[in-house]
Amino acid sequence: MKALVCVKRVIDYNVKPRVKSDGSGVDLANVKMSMNPFDEIALEEAIRLKEKGAVSEIVALSIGPQKAQETLRTALAMGADRAILVMTDDEVEPLAVAKIVKAVADEEQPGLIITGKQAIDDDSNQVGQMAAALLGWPQGTFANEVTVEGGSVTVKREIDGGLETVKLKTPAVVTTDLRLNEPRYASLPNIMKAKSKPMAQKTPADYGVETVPRLKMLKVSEPPVRQAGIKVGSVDELIAKLKDMAILPG
């Protein structure tokens, strides 16, 4: 079974984003970029499934600018067999991403599509669900555990108040949560080998997908600065303060 893994190039999670002075967006100049952490987990899970013999080939897919090649090379160094870069400098919204994923899936015929549940830049949490709907495939979102057996995949997923287990008939879409696994680091020999692994370059037009945005960004601003707390000397003083702040009834 072939696995298609979607990976996105985002601001590194250790970097504090800066808002542009005109409020038009996030400043990406001279900012460290890396693979979306949830997508790292998705790729790690595909690699583990391959090590178990459940997956025969891993194809990494990214949609973005030319520099997204670096993200795909990281995916190849971690263990993906080949990569596809759909090049565009546009800000591609989730629906357009899902349409491209569908087109690539129609071409590649994977048995499993694995992607992070969300990207840490826009936090949309939509691509996996939209892709499953467009393909007409079953989906297991927020995966906490993934098991492939024959022609089905069992997903233990995180929900409000606990865990839910679903069994999906392949082909299927799985989106990964944080507690699924711990991604590996790419070793130096694998980083060198990744340079010779195949990477196809496409455009959205090759798949007949328009990336014209449907949303308009009006303004981006920093969150309000958190107010400093205060110390109180007794429980009575605490209750009095809470009443003054209208947190407790007077």
JSON list of C-alpha atoms in Angstrom, two decimals:
[
{"chain": "A", "resi": 1, "resn": "MET", "atom": "CA", "xyz": [0.00, 0.00, 0.00]},
{"chain": "A", "resi": 2, "resn": "LYS", "atom": "CA", "xyz": [1.21, 3.47, -0.91]},
{"chain": "A", "resi": 3, "resn": "ALA", "atom": "CA", "xyz": [0.98, 6.31, 1.63]},
{"chain": "A", "resi": 4, "resn": "LEU", "atom": "CA", "xyz": [0.67, 9.95, 0.58]},
{"chain": "A", "resi": 5, "resn": "VAL", "atom": "CA", "xyz": [1.85, 12.31, 3.32]},
{"chain": "A", "resi": 6, "resn": "CYS", "atom": "CA", "xyz": [1.11, 16.04, 3.17]},
{"chain": "A", "resi": 7, "resn": "VAL", "atom": "CA", "xyz": [3.76, 18.35, 4.66]},
{"chain": "A", "resi": 8, "resn": "LYS", "atom": "CA", "xyz": [3.71, 22.13, 4.96]},
{"chain": "A", "resi": 9, "resn": "ARG", "atom": "CA", "xyz": [6.49, 24.71, 5.30]},
{"chain": "A", "resi": 10, "resn": "VAL", "atom": "CA", "xyz": [5.70, 27.00, 8.24]},
{"chain": "A", "resi": 11, "resn": "ILE", "atom": "CA", "xyz": [7.46, 29.31, 10.67]},
{"chain": "A", "resi": 12, "resn": "ASP", "atom": "CA", "xyz": [9.47, 27.19, 13.08]},
{"chain": "A", "resi": 13, "resn": "TYR", "atom": "CA", "xyz": [7.47, 26.54, 16.24]},
{"chain": "A", "resi": 14, "resn": "ASN", "atom": "CA", "xyz": [10.30, 27.92, 18.38]},
{"chain": "A", "resi": 15, "resn": "VAL", "atom": "CA", "xyz": [10.14, 31.31, 16.66]},
{"chain": "A", "resi": 16, "resn": "LYS", "atom": "CA", "xyz": [7.84, 34.07, 17.91]},
{"chain": "A", "resi": 17, "resn": "PRO", "atom": "CA", "xyz": [5.96, 35.45, 14.87]},
{"chain": "A", "resi": 18, "resn": "ARG", "atom": "CA", "xyz": [6.25, 39.18, 14.16]},
{"chain": "A", "resi": 19, "resn": "VAL", "atom": "CA", "xyz": [3.39, 41.20, 12.75]},
{"chain": "A", "resi": 20, "resn": "LYS", "atom": "CA", "xyz": [4.21, 43.57, 9.88]},
{"chain": "A", "resi": 21, "resn": "SER", "atom": "CA", "xyz": [4.22, 47.26, 10.81]},
{"chain": "A", "resi": 22, "resn": "ASP", "atom": "CA", "xyz": [1.26, 47.95, 8.50]},
{"chain": "A", "resi": 23, "resn": "GLY", "atom": "CA", "xyz": [-0.79, 45.10, 10.01]},
{"chain": "A", "resi": 24, "resn": "SER", "atom": "CA", "xyz": [-1.12, 43.36, 6.64]},
{"chain": "A", "resi": 25, "resn": "GLY", "atom": "CA", "xyz": [0.21, 40.01, 7.82]},
{"chain": "A", "resi": 26, "resn": "VAL", "atom": "CA", "xyz": [3.02, 38.11, 9.50]},
{"chain": "A", "resi": 27, "resn": "ASP", "atom": "CA", "xyz": [6.58, 39.13, 8.68]},
{"chain": "A", "resi": 28, "resn": "LEU", "atom": "CA", "xyz": [8.42, 36.16, 7.10]},
{"chain": "A", "resi": 29, "resn": "ALA", "atom": "CA", "xyz": [11.64, 38.01, 6.24]},
{"chain": "A", "resi": 30, "resn": "ASN", "atom": "CA", "xyz": [14.74, 36.26, 7.64]},
{"chain": "A", "resi": 31, "resn": "VAL", "atom": "CA", "xyz": [12.55, 33.93, 9.73]},
{"chain": "A", "resi": 32, "resn": "LYS", "atom": "CA", "xyz": [13.51, 30.29, 10.31]},
{"chain": "A", "resi": 33, "resn": "MET", "atom": "CA", "xyz": [11.06, 27.96, 8.55]},
{"chain": "A", "resi": 34, "resn": "SER", "atom": "CA", "xyz": [10.56, 24.25, 9.11]},
{"chain": "A", "resi": 35, "resn": "MET", "atom": "CA", "xyz": [8.09, 21.41, 8.63]},
{"chain": "A", "resi": 36, "resn": "ASN", "atom": "CA", "xyz": [4.76, 21.79, 10.38]},
{"chain": "A", "resi": 37, "resn": "PRO", "atom": "CA", "xyz": [5.06, 19.74, 13.64]},
{"chain": "A", "resi": 38, "resn": "PHE", "atom": "CA", "xyz": [1.78, 17.88, 13.08]},
{"chain": "A", "resi": 39, "resn": "ASP", "atom": "CA", "xyz": [2.99, 16.90, 9.59]},
{"chain": "A", "resi": 40, "resn": "GLU", "atom": "CA", "xyz": [6.24, 15.59, 11.09]},
{"chain": "A", "resi": 41, "resn": "ILE", "atom": "CA", "xyz": [4.10, 13.29, 13.21]},
{"chain": "A", "resi": 42, "resn": "ALA", "atom": "CA", "xyz": [2.14, 12.21, 10.11]},
{"chain": "A", "resi": 43, "resn": "LEU", "atom": "CA", "xyz": [5.36, 11.40, 8.26]},
{"chain": "A", "resi": 44, "resn": "GLU", "atom": "CA", "xyz": [6.78, 9.52, 11.25]},
{"chain": "A", "resi": 45, "resn": "GLU", "atom": "CA", "xyz": [3.63, 7.40, 11.41]},
{"chain": "A", "resi": 46, "resn": "ALA", "atom": "CA", "xyz": [3.90, 6.55, 7.71]},
{"chain": "A", "resi": 47, "resn": "ILE", "atom": "CA", "xyz": [7.55, 5.56, 8.21]},
{"chain": "A", "resi": 48, "resn": "ARG", "atom": "CA", "xyz": [6.62, 3.32, 11.15]},
{"chain": "A", "resi": 49, "resn": "LEU", "atom": "CA", "xyz": [3.88, 1.68, 9.09]},
{"chain": "A", "resi": 50, "resn": "LYS", "atom": "CA", "xyz": [6.43, 1.05, 6.35]},
{"chain": "A", "resi": 51, "resn": "GLU", "atom": "CA", "xyz": [8.84, -0.49, 8.87]},
{"chain": "A", "resi": 52, "resn": "LYS", "atom": "CA", "xyz": [6.02, -2.83, 9.95]},
{"chain": "A", "resi": 53, "resn": "GLY", "atom": "CA", "xyz": [5.41, -3.83, 6.32]},
{"chain": "A", "resi": 54, "resn": "ALA", "atom": "CA", "xyz": [1.96, -2.25, 6.11]},
{"chain": "A", "resi": 55, "resn": "VAL", "atom": "CA", "xyz": [3.13, 0.48, 3.68]},
{"chain": "A", "resi": 56, "resn": "SER", "atom": "CA", "xyz": [5.34, -0.15, 0.65]},
{"chain": "A", "resi": 57, "resn": "GLU", "atom": "CA", "xyz": [6.03, 3.41, -0.52]},
{"chain": "A", "resi": 58, "resn": "ILE", "atom": "CA", "xyz": [5.82, 6.89, 1.02]},
{"chain": "A", "resi": 59, "resn": "VAL", "atom": "CA", "xyz": [5.21, 9.92, -1.18]},
{"chain": "A", "resi": 60, "resn": "ALA", "atom": "CA", "xyz": [5.62, 13.34, 0.45]},
{"chain": "A", "resi": 61, "resn": "LEU", "atom": "CA", "xyz": [3.52, 16.19, -0.97]},
{"chain": "A", "resi": 62, "resn": "SER", "atom": "CA", "xyz": [3.98, 19.91, -0.34]},
{"chain": "A", "resi": 63, "resn": "ILE", "atom": "CA", "xyz": [2.27, 22.95, -1.82]},
{"chain": "A", "resi": 64, "resn": "GLY", "atom": "CA", "xyz": [4.17, 26.22, -1.65]},
{"chain": "A", "resi": 65, "resn": "PRO", "atom": "CA", "xyz": [7.08, 28.28, -2.97]},
{"chain": "A", "resi": 66, "resn": "GLN", "atom": "CA", "xyz": [10.36, 26.98, -4.38]},
{"chain": "A", "resi": 67, "resn": "LYS", "atom": "CA", "xyz": [11.87, 27.02, -0.87]},
{"chain": "A", "resi": 68, "resn": "ALA", "atom": "CA", "xyz": [9.41, 24.29, 0.16]},
{"chain": "A", "resi": 69, "resn": "GLN", "atom": "CA", "xyz": [11.94, 21.95, -1.48]},
{"chain": "A", "resi": 70, "resn": "GLU", "atom": "CA", "xyz": [13.89, 22.20, 1.78]},
{"chain": "A", "resi": 71, "resn": "THR", "atom": "CA", "xyz": [10.90, 20.84, 3.70]},
{"chain": "A", "resi": 72, "resn": "LEU", "atom": "CA", "xyz": [10.50, 17.99, 1.23]},
{"chain": "A", "resi": 73, "resn": "ARG", "atom": "CA", "xyz": [14.22, 17.16, 1.42]},
{"chain": "A", "resi": 74, "resn": "THR", "atom": "CA", "xyz": [13.77, 16.88, 5.20]},
{"chain": "A", "resi": 75, "resn": "ALA", "atom": "CA", "xyz": [10.86, 14.50, 4.59]},
{"chain": "A", "resi": 76, "resn": "LEU", "atom": "CA", "xyz": [13.02, 12.44, 2.22]},
{"chain": "A", "resi": 77, "resn": "ALA", "atom": "CA", "xyz": [15.83, 12.38, 4.78]},
{"chain": "A", "resi": 78, "resn": "MET", "atom": "CA", "xyz": [13.43, 11.15, 7.46]},
{"chain": "A", "resi": 79, "resn": "GLY", "atom": "CA", "xyz": [12.32, 8.24, 5.28]},
{"chain": "A", "resi": 80, "resn": "ALA", "atom": "CA", "xyz": [9.97, 9.26, 2.45]},
{"chain": "A", "resi": 81, "resn": "ASP", "atom": "CA", "xyz": [10.76, 7.54, -0.86]},
{"chain": "A", "resi": 82, "resn": "ARG", "atom": "CA", "xyz": [9.96, 10.41, -3.22]},
{"chain": "A", "resi": 83, "resn": "ALA", "atom": "CA", "xyz": [8.38, 13.84, -3.18]},
{"chain": "A", "resi": 84, "resn": "ILE", "atom": "CA", "xyz": [6.04, 16.07, -5.14]},
{"chain": "A", "resi": 85, "resn": "LEU", "atom": "CA", "xyz": [6.24, 19.86, -4.91]},
{"chain": "A", "resi": 86, "resn": "VAL", "atom": "CA", "xyz": [3.28, 21.82, -6.25]},
{"chain": "A", "resi": 87, "resn": "MET", "atom": "CA", "xyz": [4.90, 25.22, -6.70]},
{"chain": "A", "resi": 88, "resn": "THR", "atom": "CA", "xyz": [2.98, 28.44, -6.11]},
{"chain": "A", "resi": 89, "resn": "ASP", "atom": "CA", "xyz": [3.80, 31.72, -4.44]},
{"chain": "A", "resi": 90, "resn": "ASP", "atom": "CA", "xyz": [0.12, 32.31, -3.64]},
{"chain": "A", "resi": 91, "resn": "GLU", "atom": "CA", "xyz": [-1.35, 31.91, -0.17]},
{"chain": "A", "resi": 92, "resn": "VAL", "atom": "CA", "xyz": [-3.22, 28.66, -0.83]},
{"chain": "A", "resi": 93, "resn": "GLU", "atom": "CA", "xyz": [-6.41, 28.26, 1.20]},
{"chain": "A", "resi": 94, "resn": "PRO", "atom": "CA", "xyz": [-7.50, 24.87, 2.62]},
{"chain": "A", "resi": 95, "resn": "LEU", "atom": "CA", "xyz": [-10.10, 24.13, -0.07]},
{"chain": "A", "resi": 96, "resn": "ALA", "atom": "CA", "xyz": [-7.56, 24.65, -2.86]},
{"chain": "A", "resi": 97, "resn": "VAL", "atom": "CA", "xyz": [-5.05, 22.49, -0.96]},
{"chain": "A", "resi": 98, "resn": "ALA", "atom": "CA", "xyz": [-7.66, 19.74, -0.60]},
{"chain": "A", "resi": 99, "resn": "LYS", "atom": "CA", "xyz": [-8.44, 19.90, -4.33]},
{"chain": "A", "resi": 100, "resn": "ILE", "atom": "CA", "xyz": [-4.74, 19.50, -5.15]},
{"chain": "A", "resi": 101, "resn": "VAL", "atom": "CA", "xyz": [-4.46, 16.61, -2.68]},
{"chain": "A", "resi": 102, "resn": "LYS", "atom": "CA", "xyz": [-7.44, 14.96, -4.40]},
{"chain": "A", "resi": 103, "resn": "ALA", "atom": "CA", "xyz": [-5.86, 15.43, -7.84]},
{"chain": "A", "resi": 104, "resn": "VAL", "atom": "CA", "xyz": [-2.56, 13.98, -6.66]},
{"chain": "A", "resi": 105, "resn": "ALA", "atom": "CA", "xyz": [-4.40, 11.06, -5.02]},
{"chain": "A", "resi": 106, "resn": "ASP", "atom": "CA", "xyz": [-6.28, 10.36, -8.25]},
{"chain": "A", "resi": 107, "resn": "GLU", "atom": "CA", "xyz": [-2.92, 10.22, -10.02]},
{"chain": "A", "resi": 108, "resn": "GLU", "atom": "CA", "xyz": [-0.93, 8.30, -7.39]},
{"chain": "A", "resi": 109, "resn": "GLN", "atom": "CA", "xyz": [-3.73, 6.01, -6.11]},
{"chain": "A", "resi": 110, "resn": "PRO", "atom": "CA", "xyz": [-2.49, 5.77, -2.49]},
{"chain": "A", "resi": 111, "resn": "GLY", "atom": "CA", "xyz": [-4.17, 3.45, -0.03]},
{"chain": "A", "resi": 112, "resn": "LEU", "atom": "CA", "xyz": [-3.71, 5.98, 2.77]},
{"chain": "A", "resi": 113, "resn": "ILE", "atom": "CA", "xyz": [-3.41, 9.75, 2.99]},
{"chain": "A", "resi": 114, "resn": "ILE", "atom": "CA", "xyz": [-1.86, 10.95, 6.25]},
{"chain": "A", "resi": 115, "resn": "THR", "atom": "CA", "xyz": [-1.59, 14.60, 7.21]},
{"chain": "A", "resi": 116, "resn": "GLY", "atom": "CA", "xyz": [-1.28, 16.65, 10.37]},
{"chain": "A", "resi": 117, "resn": "LYS", "atom": "CA", "xyz": [-4.60, 17.65, 11.90]},
{"chain": "A", "resi": 118, "resn": "GLN", "atom": "CA", "xyz": [-3.72, 21.33, 11.38]},
{"chain": "A", "resi": 119, "resn": "ALA", "atom": "CA", "xyz": [-0.90, 23.69, 10.43]},
{"chain": "A", "resi": 120, "resn": "ILE", "atom": "CA", "xyz": [0.47, 25.94, 13.16]},
{"chain": "A", "resi": 121, "resn": "ASP", "atom": "CA", "xyz": [0.37, 29.05, 10.96]},
{"chain": "A", "resi": 122, "resn": "ASP", "atom": "CA", "xyz": [-3.34, 29.25, 10.10]},
{"chain": "A", "resi": 123, "resn": "ASP", "atom": "CA", "xyz": [-4.73, 26.56, 12.48]},
{"chain": "A", "resi": 124, "resn": "SER", "atom": "CA", "xyz": [-7.49, 25.81, 9.98]},
{"chain": "A", "resi": 125, "resn": "ASN", "atom": "CA", "xyz": [-7.87, 22.06, 10.67]},
{"chain": "A", "resi": 126, "resn": "GLN", "atom": "CA", "xyz": [-9.71, 21.61, 7.35]},
{"chain": "A", "resi": 127, "resn": "VAL", "atom": "CA", "xyz": [-7.55, 20.00, 4.67]},
{"chain": "A", "resi": 128, "resn": "GLY", "atom": "CA", "xyz": [-7.88, 16.37, 5.82]},
{"chain": "A", "resi": 129, "resn": "GLN", "atom": "CA", "xyz": [-11.63, 16.56, 6.17]},
{"chain": "A", "resi": 130, "resn": "MET", "atom": "CA", "xyz": [-12.11, 18.41, 2.87]},
{"chain": "A", "resi": 131, "resn": "ALA", "atom": "CA", "xyz": [-9.85, 16.00, 0.99]},
{"chain": "A", "resi": 132, "resn": "ALA", "atom": "CA", "xyz": [-11.77, 13.01, 2.38]},
{"chain": "A", "resi": 133, "resn": "ALA", "atom": "CA", "xyz": [-15.06, 14.61, 1.31]},
{"chain": "A", "resi": 134, "resn": "LEU", "atom": "CA", "xyz": [-13.81, 15.37, -2.21]},
{"chain": "A", "resi": 135, "resn": "LEU", "atom": "CA", "xyz": [-12.44, 11.85, -2.61]},
{"chain": "A", "resi": 136, "resn": "GLY", "atom": "CA", "xyz": [-15.42, 10.18, -0.98]},
{"chain": "A", "resi": 137, "resn": "TRP", "atom": "CA", "xyz": [-13.08, 8.31, 1.38]},
{"chain": "A", "resi": 138, "resn": "PRO", "atom": "CA", "xyz": [-13.61, 7.50, 5.07]},
{"chain": "A", "resi": 139, "resn": "GLN", "atom": "CA", "xyz": [-11.62, 9.61, 7.53]},
{"chain": "A", "resi": 140, "resn": "GLY", "atom": "CA", "xyz": [-10.10, 9.21, 10.97]},
{"chain": "A", "resi": 141, "resn": "THR", "atom": "CA", "xyz": [-9.19, 12.59, 12.42]},
{"chain": "A", "resi": 142, "resn": "PHE", "atom": "CA", "xyz": [-7.08, 13.51, 15.49]},
{"chain": "A", "resi": 143, "resn": "ALA", "atom": "CA", "xyz": [-5.42, 10.09, 15.47]},
{"chain": "A", "resi": 144, "resn": "ASN", "atom": "CA", "xyz": [-3.91, 8.92, 18.75]},
{"chain": "A", "resi": 145, "resn": "GLU", "atom": "CA", "xyz": [-3.12, 5.43, 17.45]},
{"chain": "A", "resi": 146, "resn": "VAL", "atom": "CA", "xyz": [-3.12, 3.95, 13.94]},
{"chain": "A", "resi": 147, "resn": "THR", "atom": "CA", "xyz": [-3.21, 0.24, 13.06]},
{"chain": "A", "resi": 148, "resn": "VAL", "atom": "CA", "xyz": [-3.33, -1.14, 9.51]},
{"chain": "A", "resi": 149, "resn": "GLU", "atom": "CA", "xyz": [-4.69, -4.65, 9.01]},
{"chain": "A", "resi": 150, "resn": "GLY", "atom": "CA", "xyz": [-5.32, -5.96, 5.53]},
{"chain": "A", "resi": 151, "resn": "GLY", "atom": "CA", "xyz": [-7.73, -3.66, 3.74]},
{"chain": "A", "resi": 152, "resn": "SER", "atom": "CA", "xyz": [-8.67, -1.58, 6.77]},
{"chain": "A", "resi": 153, "resn": "VAL", "atom": "CA", "xyz": [-7.12, 0.94, 9.14]},
{"chain": "A", "resi": 154, "resn": "THR", "atom": "CA", "xyz": [-8.15, 1.28, 12.78]},
{"chain": "A", "resi": 155, "resn": "VAL", "atom": "CA", "xyz": [-7.80, 4.75, 14.25]},
{"chain": "A", "resi": 156, "resn": "LYS", "atom": "CA", "xyz": [-8.06, 5.59, 17.93]},
{"chain": "A", "resi": 157, "resn": "ARG", "atom": "CA", "xyz": [-8.94, 9.27, 17.92]},
{"chain": "A", "resi": 158, "resn": "GLU", "atom": "CA", "xyz": [-9.00, 11.97, 20.56]},
{"chain": "A", "resi": 159, "resn": "ILE", "atom": "CA", "xyz": [-12.41, 13.52, 21.22]},
{"chain": "A", "resi": 160, "resn": "ASP", "atom": "CA", "xyz": [-13.88, 15.72, 23.95]},
{"chain": "A", "resi": 161, "resn": "GLY", "atom": "CA", "xyz": [-14.02, 13.61, 27.09]},
{"chain": "A", "resi": 162, "resn": "GLY", "atom": "CA", "xyz": [-11.98, 10.64, 25.94]},
{"chain": "A", "resi": 163, "resn": "LEU", "atom": "CA", "xyz": [-11.03, 8.41, 22.99]},
{"chain": "A", "resi": 164, "resn": "GLU", "atom": "CA", "xyz": [-13.08, 6.98, 20.13]},
{"chain": "A", "resi": 165, "resn": "THR", "atom": "CA", "xyz": [-12.02, 4.03, 17.96]},
{"chain": "A", "resi": 166, "resn": "VAL", "atom": "CA", "xyz": [-13.09, 3.87, 14.31]},
{"chain": "A", "resi": 167, "resn": "LYS", "atom": "CA", "xyz": [-12.34, 1.22, 11.69]},
{"chain": "A", "resi": 168, "resn": "LEU", "atom": "CA", "xyz": [-11.98, 2.54, 8.15]},
{"chain": "A", "resi": 169, "resn": "LYS", "atom": "CA", "xyz": [-11.96, 0.69, 4.87]},
{"chain": "A", "resi": 170, "resn": "THR", "atom": "CA", "xyz": [-8.98, 1.74, 2.74]},
{"chain": "A", "resi": 171, "resn": "PRO", "atom": "CA", "xyz": [-8.36, 3.95, 0.88]},
{"chain": "A", "resi": 172, "resn": "ALA", "atom": "CA", "xyz": [-8.79, 6.38, 3.78]},
{"chain": "A", "resi": 173, "resn": "VAL", "atom": "CA", "xyz": [-7.63, 9.72, 5.16]},
{"chain": "A", "resi": 174, "resn": "VAL", "atom": "CA", "xyz": [-6.02, 10.02, 8.60]},
{"chain": "A", "resi": 175, "resn": "THR", "atom": "CA", "xyz": [-5.08, 13.25, 10.38]},
{"chain": "A", "resi": 176, "resn": "THR", "atom": "CA", "xyz": [-2.61, 13.04, 13.25]},
{"chain": "A", "resi": 177, "resn": "ASP", "atom": "CA", "xyz": [-2.67, 14.47, 16.77]},
{"chain": "A", "resi": 178, "resn": "LEU", "atom": "CA", "xyz": [0.28, 15.37, 18.98]},
{"chain": "A", "resi": 179, "resn": "ARG", "atom": "CA", "xyz": [0.30, 12.22, 21.10]},
{"chain": "A", "resi": 180, "resn": "LEU", "atom": "CA", "xyz": [0.48, 9.76, 18.20]},
{"chain": "A", "resi": 181, "resn": "ASN", "atom": "CA", "xyz": [4.29, 9.46, 18.17]},
{"chain": "A", "resi": 182, "resn": "GLU", "atom": "CA", "xyz": [7.64, 11.23, 18.58]},
{"chain": "A", "resi": 183, "resn": "PRO", "atom": "CA", "xyz": [9.18, 12.10, 15.19]},
{"chain": "A", "resi": 184, "resn": "ARG", "atom": "CA", "xyz": [12.73, 10.95, 14.53]},
{"chain": "A", "resi": 185, "resn": "TYR", "atom": "CA", "xyz": [15.69, 13.10, 13.59]},
{"chain": "A", "resi": 186, "resn": "ALA", "atom": "CA", "xyz": [17.16, 12.62, 10.14]},
{"chain": "A", "resi": 187, "resn": "SER", "atom": "CA", "xyz": [20.64, 11.09, 10.29]},
{"chain": "A", "resi": 188, "resn": "LEU", "atom": "CA", "xyz": [23.52, 12.58, 8.30]},
{"chain": "A", "resi": 189, "resn": "PRO", "atom": "CA", "xyz": [23.75, 9.58, 5.90]},
{"chain": "A", "resi": 190, "resn": "ASN", "atom": "CA", "xyz": [20.02, 9.84, 5.21]},
{"chain": "A", "resi": 191, "resn": "ILE", "atom": "CA", "xyz": [20.31, 13.60, 4.63]},
{"chain": "A", "resi": 192, "resn": "MET", "atom": "CA", "xyz": [22.96, 12.87, 1.98]},
{"chain": "A", "resi": 193, "resn": "LYS", "atom": "CA", "xyz": [20.83, 10.12, 0.41]},
{"chain": "A", "resi": 194, "resn": "ALA", "atom": "CA", "xyz": [17.83, 12.47, 0.28]},
{"chain": "A", "resi": 195, "resn": "LYS", "atom": "CA", "xyz": [19.64, 14.64, -2.27]},
{"chain": "A", "resi": 196, "resn": "SER", "atom": "CA", "xyz": [19.40, 11.86, -4.86]},
{"chain": "A", "resi": 197, "resn": "LYS", "atom": "CA", "xyz": [15.78, 10.86, -4.18]},
{"chain": "A", "resi": 198, "resn": "PRO", "atom": "CA", "xyz": [13.29, 11.94, -6.88]},
{"chain": "A", "resi": 199, "resn": "MET", "atom": "CA", "xyz": [11.27, 15.14, -6.45]},
{"chain": "A", "resi": 200, "resn": "ALA", "atom": "CA", "xyz": [8.66, 16.02, -9.08]},
{"chain": "A", "resi": 201, "resn": "GLN", "atom": "CA", "xyz": [7.73, 19.66, -9.57]},
{"chain": "A", "resi": 202, "resn": "LYS", "atom": "CA", "xyz": [4.22, 20.61, -10.59]},
{"chain": "A", "resi": 203, "resn": "THR", "atom": "CA", "xyz": [1.93, 23.64, -10.50]},
{"chain": "A", "resi": 204, "resn": "PRO", "atom": "CA", "xyz": [-1.71, 23.95, -9.44]},
{"chain": "A", "resi": 205, "resn": "ALA", "atom": "CA", "xyz": [-2.58, 24.50, -13.12]},
{"chain": "A", "resi": 206, "resn": "ASP", "atom": "CA", "xyz": [-1.22, 21.02, -13.90]},
{"chain": "A", "resi": 207, "resn": "TYR", "atom": "CA", "xyz": [-4.04, 19.66, -11.77]},
{"chain": "A", "resi": 208, "resn": "GLY", "atom": "CA", "xyz": [-6.64, 22.15, -12.99]},
{"chain": "A", "resi": 209, "resn": "VAL", "atom": "CA", "xyz": [-6.88, 23.86, -9.59]},
{"chain": "A", "resi": 210, "resn": "GLU", "atom": "CA", "xyz": [-7.25, 27.62, -9.13]},
{"chain": "A", "resi": 211, "resn": "THR", "atom": "CA", "xyz": [-5.63, 29.11, -6.04]},
{"chain": "A", "resi": 212, "resn": "VAL", "atom": "CA", "xyz": [-7.47, 32.43, -6.13]},
{"chain": "A", "resi": 213, "resn": "PRO", "atom": "CA", "xyz": [-8.22, 33.27, -2.46]},
{"chain": "A", "resi": 214, "resn": "ARG", "atom": "CA", "xyz": [-11.82, 33.37, -1.29]},
{"chain": "A", "resi": 215, "resn": "LEU", "atom": "CA", "xyz": [-10.93, 35.18, 1.92]},
{"chain": "A", "resi": 216, "resn": "LYS", "atom": "CA", "xyz": [-9.46, 38.65, 2.35]},
{"chain": "A", "resi": 217, "resn": "MET", "atom": "CA", "xyz": [-7.17, 39.44, 5.25]},
{"chain": "A", "resi": 218, "resn": "LEU", "atom": "CA", "xyz": [-8.32, 42.74, 6.73]},
{"chain": "A", "resi": 219, "resn": "LYS", "atom": "CA", "xyz": [-5.85, 43.14, 9.57]},
{"chain": "A", "resi": 220, "resn": "VAL", "atom": "CA", "xyz": [-3.34, 41.23, 11.67]},
{"chain": "A", "resi": 221, "resn": "SER", "atom": "CA", "xyz": [-2.49, 42.44, 15.16]},
{"chain": "A", "resi": 222, "resn": "GLU", "atom": "CA", "xyz": [-0.59, 41.27, 18.21]},
{"chain": "A", "resi": 223, "resn": "PRO", "atom": "CA", "xyz": [-2.67, 39.76, 21.02]},
{"chain": "A", "resi": 224, "resn": "PRO", "atom": "CA", "xyz": [-3.22, 42.11, 23.98]},
{"chain": "A", "resi": 225, "resn": "VAL", "atom": "CA", "xyz": [-0.43, 42.11, 26.56]},
{"chain": "A", "resi": 226, "resn": "ARG", "atom": "CA", "xyz": [-1.40, 40.04, 29.57]},
{"chain": "A", "resi": 227, "resn": "GLN", "atom": "CA", "xyz": [-1.98, 42.12, 32.70]},
{"chain": "A", "resi": 228, "resn": "ALA", "atom": "CA", "xyz": [0.24, 41.45, 35.71]},
{"chain": "A", "resi": 229, "resn": "GLY", "atom": "CA", "xyz": [-1.32, 39.67, 38.66]},
{"chain": "A", "resi": 230, "resn": "ILE", "atom": "CA", "xyz": [-1.55, 40.95, 42.23]},
{"chain": "A", "resi": 231, "resn": "LYS", "atom": "CA", "xyz": [-0.82, 39.40, 45.61]},
{"chain": "A", "resi": 232, "resn": "VAL", "atom": "CA", "xyz": [-3.30, 39.40, 48.49]},
{"chain": "A", "resi": 233, "resn": "GLY", "atom": "CA", "xyz": [-2.62, 38.87, 52.17]},
{"chain": "A", "resi": 234, "resn": "SER", "atom": "CA", "xyz": [-5.65, 36.82, 53.16]},
{"chain": "A", "resi": 235, "resn": "VAL", "atom": "CA", "xyz": [-8.71, 34.93, 51.92]},
{"chain": "A", "resi": 236, "resn": "ASP", "atom": "CA", "xyz": [-10.96, 37.82, 52.97]},
{"chain": "A", "resi": 237, "resn": "GLU", "atom": "CA", "xyz": [-8.91, 40.24, 50.88]},
{"chain": "A", "resi": 238, "resn": "LEU", "atom": "CA", "xyz": [-9.07, 37.82, 47.92]},
{"chain": "A", "resi": 239, "resn": "ILE", "atom": "CA", "xyz": [-12.87, 37.59, 48.16]},
{"chain": "A", "resi": 240, "resn": "ALA", "atom": "CA", "xyz": [-13.13, 41.39, 48.40]},
{"chain": "A", "resi": 241, "resn": "LYS", "atom": "CA", "xyz": [-10.95, 41.79, 45.29]},
{"chain": "A", "resi": 242, "resn": "LEU", "atom": "CA", "xyz": [-13.02, 39.26, 43.33]},
{"chain": "A", "resi": 243, "resn": "LYS", "atom": "CA", "xyz": [-16.19, 41.09, 44.29]},
{"chain": "A", "resi": 244, "resn": "ASP", "atom": "CA", "xyz": [-14.68, 44.41, 43.17]},
{"chain": "A", "resi": 245, "resn": "MET", "atom": "CA", "xyz": [-13.81, 42.84, 39.83]},
{"chain": "A", "resi": 246, "resn": "ALA", "atom": "CA", "xyz": [-17.39, 41.47, 39.52]},
{"chain": "A", "resi": 247, "resn": "ILE", "atom": "CA", "xyz": [-16.08, 37.88, 39.36]},
{"chain": "A", "resi": 248, "resn": "LEU", "atom": "CA", "xyz": [-18.05, 36.98, 42.51]},
{"chain": "A", "resi": 249, "resn": "PRO", "atom": "CA", "xyz": [-21.57, 38.24, 43.27]},
{"chain": "A", "resi": 250, "resn": "GLY", "atom": "CA", "xyz": [-21.51, 41.24, 45.62]}
]
